[in-house]
């Protein structure tokens, strides 16, 4: 069965610390990969996406993610977080032959302390 | 573009009542999705449409839930009768078909509380 797993459910870190959130997927075939962010009380917004090409993708607000096909991973990183990065982060995957069905991971709640 | 528009933003109702949630997708988007978000189960895909036709409704919890898309600019998700366990935030999202538009844009959500 297709699945998306995020390694951490909760992460607490201080401002200026580096952030890395893990995401692994289990899909056959070619995939599209996404990271969405949900700020407190708001809807999901796209942070970045990978369709093809350079496996290191850069998104908004200084976030980047690296697709490692051999590890079925798409980890999210930010070198120096800010308090405003407090949010829930969702990894999502679909396969290119049925991309209509986007599967989300369980989410990682990130709290950045001042 | 105003984005994906959902209504109501908040609804509080009593068990047994009918609930109707509404969604207006982004103009030109061919796909429309309904998701439910709860603390216990996270984000669950309930159903999605392509060109107004339901493609996959395997995520719809039970017969109390129904969704329609009578035209390209409007969809409804109905719960009848509602139960307390239906309390959740329901998100609508839309997506285009063209390369580069293959990304879901979410609405602000409808927070449902069933007492």
Coordinates of C-alpha atoms in Angstrom, one line a residue:
Chain A
X1 CA 0.0 0.0 0.0
X2 CA 1.1 3.5 -0.7
X3 CA 2.1 5.5 2.4
X4 CA 3.9 8.6 3.6
X5 CA 5.7 8.7 6.9
X6 CA 7.1 11.6 8.8
X7 CA 9.6 10.8 11.4
X8 CA 8.8 13.2 14.1
X9 CA 5.4 14.3 15.4
X10 CA 6.7 17.2 17.5
X11 CA 9.8 19.2 17.3
X12 CA 10.8 22.0 19.6
X13 CA 13.8 24.2 18.9
X14 CA 15.2 27.7 19.5
X15 CA 15.4 30.5 17.1
X16 CA 18.4 30.4 14.8
X17 CA 18.6 26.6 15.2
X18 CA 18.7 24.4 12.1
X19 CA 15.6 22.4 11.2
X20 CA 15.4 19.1 9.4
X21 CA 12.1 17.2 9.0
X22 CA 12.2 13.7 7.7
X23 CA 9.8 12.2 5.1
X24 CA 9.8 8.8 3.6
X25 CA 7.3 7.4 1.1
X26 CA 6.3 4.0 -0.2
X27 CA 5.2 4.3 -3.7
X28 CA 5.8 2.4 -6.9
X29 CA 6.8 4.3 -10.0
X30 CA 7.5 8.0 -10.5
X31 CA 6.3 10.4 -7.9
X32 CA 5.7 14.1 -7.2
X33 CA 6.6 15.3 -3.8
X34 CA 5.4 18.3 -1.8
X35 CA 5.8 20.0 1.5
X36 CA 2.9 22.0 2.8
X37 CA 2.8 24.2 5.9
X38 CA -0.1 25.1 8.1
X39 CA 0.3 28.0 10.4
X40 CA -1.8 28.2 13.5
X41 CA -5.4 28.7 12.6
X42 CA -4.7 28.8 8.9
X43 CA -5.1 26.6 5.9
X44 CA -2.4 24.6 4.2
X45 CA 0.0 26.4 2.0
X46 CA 2.6 25.0 -0.4
X47 CA 6.2 25.4 0.7
X48 CA 7.9 23.6 -2.1
X49 CA 7.4 20.9 -4.6
X50 CA 9.5 18.4 -6.6
X51 CA 8.4 17.1 -10.0
X52 CA 11.6 16.3 -11.8
X53 CA 15.1 17.7 -12.4
X54 CA 17.4 19.0 -9.7
X55 CA 16.7 16.9 -6.6
X56 CA 17.5 19.9 -4.3
X57 CA 14.5 22.2 -4.5
X58 CA 14.2 25.5 -2.9
X59 CA 10.9 26.9 -1.6
X60 CA 9.5 29.9 0.1
X61 CA 10.8 31.4 3.4
X62 CA 14.3 29.9 3.1
X63 CA 13.1 26.2 3.1
X64 CA 14.6 23.6 0.9
X65 CA 14.2 19.9 0.4
X66 CA 16.2 17.1 -1.1
X67 CA 14.8 14.2 -3.0
X68 CA 16.9 11.1 -2.6
X69 CA 15.3 8.5 -4.8
X70 CA 17.4 5.6 -3.5
X71 CA 16.2 6.3 0.0
X72 CA 12.6 7.1 -0.9
X73 CA 13.1 10.3 1.1
X74 CA 12.2 14.0 0.7
X75 CA 13.5 15.7 3.8
X76 CA 12.8 19.4 4.5
X77 CA 15.5 21.7 5.8
X78 CA 16.0 25.3 7.0
X79 CA 19.4 26.5 8.2
X80 CA 18.1 29.0 10.7
X81 CA 14.5 29.0 11.9
X82 CA 12.5 31.9 13.2
X83 CA 9.7 32.1 15.7
X84 CA 7.3 32.7 12.8
X85 CA 8.2 29.2 11.5
X86 CA 6.1 27.7 14.3
X87 CA 3.6 25.6 12.3
X88 CA 2.6 22.1 11.3
X89 CA 4.5 20.7 8.3
X90 CA 3.1 18.1 6.0
X91 CA 4.9 16.0 3.5
X92 CA 2.7 14.8 0.6
X93 CA 3.2 12.5 -2.3
X94 CA 1.3 11.4 -5.4
X95 CA 2.3 9.2 -8.3
X96 CA 2.5 10.7 -11.7
X97 CA 0.2 8.1 -13.2
X98 CA -2.6 9.0 -10.8
X99 CA -1.6 12.3 -9.5
X100 CA -5.1 13.3 -8.6
X101 CA -4.8 11.4 -5.3
X102 CA -2.4 13.2 -3.0
X103 CA -1.4 11.4 0.1
X104 CA -0.3 13.3 3.2
X105 CA 1.9 12.3 6.0
X106 CA 0.7 12.7 9.6
X107 CA 2.4 16.0 10.0
X108 CA 5.1 17.4 12.2
X109 CA 4.3 20.1 14.7
X110 CA 7.2 22.5 15.0
X111 CA 7.5 25.0 17.8
X112 CA 10.2 27.6 17.7
X113 CA 10.9 29.3 21.0
X114 CA 12.3 32.8 21.1
Chain B
X1 CA -8.0 35.1 -8.2
X2 CA -9.7 34.9 -4.8
X3 CA -8.4 31.4 -4.3
X4 CA -10.5 28.4 -3.1
X5 CA -13.5 29.7 -1.2
X6 CA -15.3 27.7 1.5
X7 CA -18.3 28.4 3.5
X8 CA -19.2 28.4 6.3
X9 CA -15.9 29.0 8.1
X10 CA -17.4 27.7 11.4
X11 CA -20.5 25.7 12.1
X12 CA -21.8 24.4 15.3
X13 CA -24.7 22.1 15.1
X14 CA -26.5 19.4 17.2
X15 CA -26.2 15.7 16.6
X16 CA -28.7 14.5 14.0
X17 CA -28.8 17.8 12.1
X18 CA -27.9 18.0 8.4
X19 CA -24.7 19.9 7.6
X20 CA -23.8 21.3 4.2
X21 CA -20.4 22.6 3.5
X22 CA -19.7 24.5 0.3
X23 CA -16.7 25.1 -1.9
X24 CA -15.9 27.3 -4.9
X25 CA -12.7 26.1 -6.6
X26 CA -10.2 28.3 -8.5
X27 CA -11.6 29.1 -11.9
X28 CA -10.1 26.8 -14.5
X29 CA -9.1 24.1 -12.1
X30 CA -10.3 20.7 -13.3
X31 CA -9.8 18.8 -10.0
X32 CA -11.6 19.4 -6.7
X33 CA -10.8 17.6 -3.4
X34 CA -12.4 17.3 -0.1
X35 CA -10.2 16.6 2.9
X36 CA -11.0 16.2 6.6
X37 CA -8.5 17.1 9.3
X38 CA -8.7 15.8 12.8
X39 CA -6.1 15.4 15.6
X40 CA -6.5 11.7 15.7
X41 CA -6.3 10.9 11.9
X42 CA -4.6 13.9 10.4
X43 CA -5.5 14.9 6.9
X44 CA -7.7 12.4 5.1
X45 CA -8.9 12.5 1.5
X46 CA -12.6 12.0 1.4
X47 CA -13.4 12.4 -2.3
X48 CA -12.1 14.1 -5.4
X49 CA -13.7 15.1 -8.6
X50 CA -12.3 15.6 -12.1
X51 CA -14.3 17.8 -14.5
X52 CA -17.2 17.6 -12.0
X53 CA -17.2 13.8 -12.0
X54 CA -16.4 11.9 -8.8
X55 CA -13.2 9.9 -9.4
X56 CA -12.5 8.3 -6.0
X57 CA -14.8 8.4 -3.0
X58 CA -13.2 5.6 -1.1
X59 CA -12.3 7.9 1.7
X60 CA -15.9 8.9 2.4
X61 CA -16.5 7.5 5.9
X62 CA -20.0 6.2 5.5
X63 CA -23.3 6.7 3.8
X64 CA -24.1 9.7 5.9
X65 CA -21.5 11.6 3.8
X66 CA -22.2 12.7 0.3
X67 CA -20.6 15.1 -2.1
X68 CA -21.7 16.7 -5.3
X69 CA -20.3 18.9 -7.9
X70 CA -23.1 20.2 -10.1
X71 CA -20.8 22.5 -12.1
X72 CA -17.2 23.5 -12.4
X73 CA -17.5 26.3 -9.9
X74 CA -19.3 24.7 -7.0
X75 CA -19.2 21.7 -4.8
X76 CA -21.0 20.6 -1.6
X77 CA -20.2 18.1 1.1
X78 CA -23.2 17.0 3.0
X79 CA -23.5 15.1 6.3
X80 CA -26.9 13.7 7.2
X81 CA -27.4 13.0 10.0
X82 CA -24.4 14.5 11.7
X83 CA -22.7 12.9 14.7
X84 CA -20.2 14.3 17.3
X85 CA -17.4 12.2 15.7
X86 CA -17.8 14.2 12.5
X87 CA -16.3 17.2 14.3
X88 CA -13.3 18.3 12.3
X89 CA -12.0 20.9 9.9
X90 CA -13.1 20.1 6.4
X91 CA -10.8 21.5 3.6
X92 CA -11.6 21.9 0.0
X93 CA -8.8 22.1 -2.5
X94 CA -8.5 22.5 -6.3
X95 CA -5.9 21.8 -8.8
X96 CA -5.3 22.3 -12.5
X97 CA -4.2 19.8 -15.1
X98 CA -1.6 21.7 -17.0
X99 CA 2.1 21.1 -16.1
X100 CA 3.1 23.5 -13.4
X101 CA -0.5 23.6 -12.2
X102 CA -0.3 20.2 -10.7
X103 CA -0.4 21.6 -7.2
X104 CA -3.3 21.6 -4.7
X105 CA -4.5 25.0 -3.5
X106 CA -6.5 24.8 -0.3
X107 CA -9.3 26.8 1.0
X108 CA -9.4 28.2 4.5
X109 CA -11.4 25.3 5.8
X110 CA -14.8 24.8 7.5
X111 CA -14.6 24.0 11.2
X112 CA -17.5 21.8 12.1
X113 CA -18.5 21.1 15.7
X114 CA -21.3 18.6 16.3
X115 CA -22.6 18.7 19.9

